[in-house]
Amino acid sequence: MSQAASPPSRRQLRLRSVTWALGAGAAALLLGLPLGLEAALRAGGCGFFYGLLAFHLQRVDPDDAHLQAGLVGAVCGIHSLGLAALTPWPPGLPLPAALVAVAPTVMMGLIRAWLPLVGAALLLHGSRLLAQRVQSAEGPTPTP
């Protein structure tokens, strides 16, 4: 006769939450290091908060992929808002010409800012999926 696993305690849930946050923060920080220390620290901070949010999202609705993708987008957007202006808006140019002048620099800056966070999200969710597969392959632990 097999017993159902007991739900995790509050202490275990807090430990998992902090682990997810630290894992995502460290991954984003490491992925951001090639872009410079300031970029790595910003990415690490956003990755930390992404990990906290991702853990609690998994507890609420683990099968909602749209919500997970929206979470990555929201944290990347928050991260982008904290970035310094990359290129000043050229005064006196018509709107299309000004956009052509500014857009390449802004897009490359945003891509560099987002890559560590997106990488951290992929690592975090990939490790979660791997842990679930390993756990399901082992099967239930027999109780004496």
mmCIF file of C-alpha atoms in Angstrom:
data_model
loop_
_atom_site.group_PDB
_atom_site.id
_atom_site.type_symbol
_atom_site.label_atom_id
_atom_site.label_comp_id
_atom_site.label_asym_id
_atom_site.label_seq_id
_atom_site.Cartn_x
_atom_site.Cartn_y
_atom_site.Cartn_z
ATOM 1 C CA MET A 1 0.000 0.000 0.000
ATOM 2 C CA SER A 2 1.501 3.361 -0.979
ATOM 3 C CA GLN A 3 0.941 6.519 0.962
ATOM 4 C CA ALA A 4 0.404 9.863 -0.712
ATOM 5 C CA ALA A 5 3.285 12.246 -0.238
ATOM 6 C CA SER A 6 2.570 14.862 2.388
ATOM 7 C CA PRO A 7 2.468 18.450 1.178
ATOM 8 C CA PRO A 8 5.652 20.408 1.753
ATOM 9 C CA SER A 9 5.881 22.389 4.956
ATOM 10 C CA ARG A 10 6.035 26.205 4.969
ATOM 11 C CA ARG A 11 9.733 26.001 5.776
ATOM 12 C CA GLN A 12 10.350 23.762 2.757
ATOM 13 C CA LEU A 13 8.346 26.104 0.529
ATOM 14 C CA ARG A 14 10.318 29.129 1.740
ATOM 15 C CA LEU A 15 13.574 27.287 1.107
ATOM 16 C CA ARG A 16 12.456 26.357 -2.421
ATOM 17 C CA SER A 17 11.380 29.937 -3.094
ATOM 18 C CA VAL A 18 14.757 31.325 -2.021
ATOM 19 C CA THR A 19 16.536 28.607 -4.005
ATOM 20 C CA TRP A 20 14.617 29.507 -7.185
ATOM 21 C CA ALA A 21 15.354 33.208 -6.610
ATOM 22 C CA LEU A 22 19.058 32.674 -5.972
ATOM 23 C CA GLY A 23 19.347 30.265 -8.898
ATOM 24 C CA ALA A 24 17.716 32.643 -11.354
ATOM 25 C CA GLY A 25 19.672 35.609 -9.980
ATOM 26 C CA ALA A 26 23.003 33.801 -10.207
ATOM 27 C CA ALA A 27 22.252 32.520 -13.713
ATOM 28 C CA ALA A 28 21.285 35.986 -14.954
ATOM 29 C CA LEU A 29 24.339 37.530 -13.274
ATOM 30 C CA LEU A 30 26.697 34.994 -14.863
ATOM 31 C CA LEU A 31 25.073 35.326 -18.277
ATOM 32 C CA GLY A 32 25.341 39.119 -17.998
ATOM 33 C CA LEU A 33 29.035 39.236 -17.017
ATOM 34 C CA PRO A 34 30.291 39.306 -20.619
ATOM 35 C CA LEU A 35 28.248 42.492 -21.081
ATOM 36 C CA GLY A 36 29.953 44.266 -18.163
ATOM 37 C CA LEU A 37 29.671 44.353 -14.392
ATOM 38 C CA GLU A 38 26.844 46.914 -14.273
ATOM 39 C CA ALA A 39 24.757 44.938 -16.776
ATOM 40 C CA ALA A 40 25.458 41.724 -14.858
ATOM 41 C CA LEU A 41 24.380 43.247 -11.532
ATOM 42 C CA ARG A 42 21.167 44.631 -13.037
ATOM 43 C CA ALA A 43 20.411 41.300 -14.694
ATOM 44 C CA GLY A 44 21.186 39.421 -11.480
ATOM 45 C CA GLY A 45 18.816 41.594 -9.464
ATOM 46 C CA CYS A 46 16.017 41.179 -11.985
ATOM 47 C CA GLY A 47 16.762 37.456 -12.210
ATOM 48 C CA PHE A 48 16.412 37.164 -8.434
ATOM 49 C CA PHE A 49 12.934 38.708 -8.524
ATOM 50 C CA TYR A 50 12.058 36.651 -11.585
ATOM 51 C CA GLY A 51 12.951 33.504 -9.621
ATOM 52 C CA LEU A 52 10.699 34.520 -6.733
ATOM 53 C CA LEU A 53 7.798 35.237 -9.075
ATOM 54 C CA ALA A 54 8.387 32.082 -11.112
ATOM 55 C CA PHE A 55 8.314 29.866 -8.028
ATOM 56 C CA HIS A 56 5.018 31.285 -6.842
ATOM 57 C CA LEU A 57 3.568 31.084 -10.344
ATOM 58 C CA GLN A 58 4.469 27.379 -10.410
ATOM 59 C CA ARG A 59 2.586 26.887 -7.150
ATOM 60 C CA VAL A 60 -0.528 28.680 -8.437
ATOM 61 C CA ASP A 61 -0.822 27.381 -12.014
ATOM 62 C CA PRO A 62 2.143 25.338 -13.269
ATOM 63 C CA ASP A 63 0.574 24.535 -16.640
ATOM 64 C CA ASP A 64 -0.093 28.090 -17.830
ATOM 65 C CA ALA A 65 2.672 28.626 -20.421
ATOM 66 C CA HIS A 66 1.208 31.977 -21.504
ATOM 67 C CA LEU A 67 1.460 33.281 -17.951
ATOM 68 C CA GLN A 68 5.046 32.052 -17.719
ATOM 69 C CA ALA A 69 5.986 33.786 -20.977
ATOM 70 C CA GLY A 70 4.238 36.937 -19.791
ATOM 71 C CA LEU A 71 6.247 36.811 -16.577
ATOM 72 C CA VAL A 72 9.521 36.715 -18.529
ATOM 73 C CA GLY A 73 8.318 39.615 -20.672
ATOM 74 C CA ALA A 74 7.228 41.637 -17.645
ATOM 75 C CA VAL A 75 10.532 41.208 -15.830
ATOM 76 C CA CYS A 76 12.453 42.062 -19.026
ATOM 77 C CA GLY A 77 10.304 45.174 -19.381
ATOM 78 C CA ILE A 78 10.969 46.196 -15.785
ATOM 79 C CA HIS A 79 14.665 45.637 -16.377
ATOM 80 C CA SER A 80 14.525 47.761 -19.525
ATOM 81 C CA LEU A 81 12.888 50.640 -17.675
ATOM 82 C CA GLY A 82 15.853 50.782 -15.335
ATOM 83 C CA LEU A 83 18.383 51.178 -18.118
ATOM 84 C CA ALA A 84 19.999 54.494 -18.886
ATOM 85 C CA ALA A 85 19.130 56.264 -22.132
ATOM 86 C CA LEU A 86 21.199 54.695 -24.889
ATOM 87 C CA THR A 87 20.950 57.376 -27.536
ATOM 88 C CA PRO A 88 19.586 60.873 -27.141
ATOM 89 C CA TRP A 89 16.634 61.779 -29.339
ATOM 90 C CA PRO A 90 17.947 63.853 -32.266
ATOM 91 C CA PRO A 91 16.323 67.307 -32.145
ATOM 92 C CA GLY A 92 14.902 68.854 -35.270
ATOM 93 C CA LEU A 93 14.599 65.655 -37.305
ATOM 94 C CA PRO A 94 11.255 64.431 -38.593
ATOM 95 C CA LEU A 95 9.884 61.386 -36.730
ATOM 96 C CA PRO A 96 10.819 58.734 -39.365
ATOM 97 C CA ALA A 97 14.394 60.005 -39.659
ATOM 98 C CA ALA A 98 14.770 60.229 -35.879
ATOM 99 C CA LEU A 99 13.514 56.640 -35.477
ATOM 100 C CA VAL A 100 15.991 55.430 -38.096
ATOM 101 C CA ALA A 101 18.800 57.199 -36.253
ATOM 102 C CA VAL A 102 17.900 55.872 -32.794
ATOM 103 C CA ALA A 103 16.340 52.437 -33.389
ATOM 104 C CA PRO A 104 19.453 50.274 -34.058
ATOM 105 C CA THR A 105 21.241 51.438 -30.900
ATOM 106 C CA VAL A 106 18.138 51.064 -28.751
ATOM 107 C CA MET A 107 17.313 47.588 -30.088
ATOM 108 C CA MET A 108 20.847 46.288 -29.552
ATOM 109 C CA GLY A 109 20.868 47.729 -26.032
ATOM 110 C CA LEU A 110 17.563 46.055 -25.211
ATOM 111 C CA ILE A 111 18.689 42.743 -26.670
ATOM 112 C CA ARG A 112 21.870 42.868 -24.559
ATOM 113 C CA ALA A 113 19.772 43.706 -21.509
ATOM 114 C CA TRP A 114 17.243 40.921 -22.122
ATOM 115 C CA LEU A 115 19.573 38.066 -23.041
ATOM 116 C CA PRO A 116 20.747 37.295 -19.486
ATOM 117 C CA LEU A 117 17.158 37.315 -18.166
ATOM 118 C CA VAL A 118 15.806 35.140 -20.947
ATOM 119 C CA GLY A 119 18.763 32.775 -20.491
ATOM 120 C CA ALA A 120 18.124 32.618 -16.749
ATOM 121 C CA ALA A 121 14.440 31.861 -17.383
ATOM 122 C CA LEU A 122 15.352 29.037 -19.751
ATOM 123 C CA LEU A 123 17.863 27.600 -17.269
ATOM 124 C CA LEU A 124 15.413 27.851 -14.380
ATOM 125 C CA HIS A 125 12.526 26.191 -16.170
ATOM 126 C CA GLY A 126 14.789 23.639 -17.836
ATOM 127 C CA SER A 127 16.216 22.597 -14.488
ATOM 128 C CA ARG A 128 12.695 22.341 -13.052
ATOM 129 C CA LEU A 129 11.597 20.100 -15.914
ATOM 130 C CA LEU A 130 14.730 17.975 -15.588
ATOM 131 C CA ALA A 131 14.148 17.573 -11.844
ATOM 132 C CA GLN A 132 10.538 16.521 -12.476
ATOM 133 C CA ARG A 133 11.616 13.923 -15.048
ATOM 134 C CA VAL A 134 14.310 12.507 -12.784
ATOM 135 C CA GLN A 135 11.862 12.402 -9.888
ATOM 136 C CA SER A 136 9.173 10.645 -11.953
ATOM 137 C CA ALA A 137 11.704 8.127 -13.314
ATOM 138 C CA GLU A 138 12.716 7.149 -9.796
ATOM 139 C CA GLY A 139 9.110 6.439 -8.873
ATOM 140 C CA PRO A 140 7.602 6.690 -5.409
ATOM 141 C CA THR A 141 9.872 6.022 -2.480
ATOM 142 C CA PRO A 142 8.773 2.907 -0.611
ATOM 143 C CA THR A 143 7.886 3.412 3.013
ATOM 144 C CA PRO A 144 8.758 0.778 5.621
#
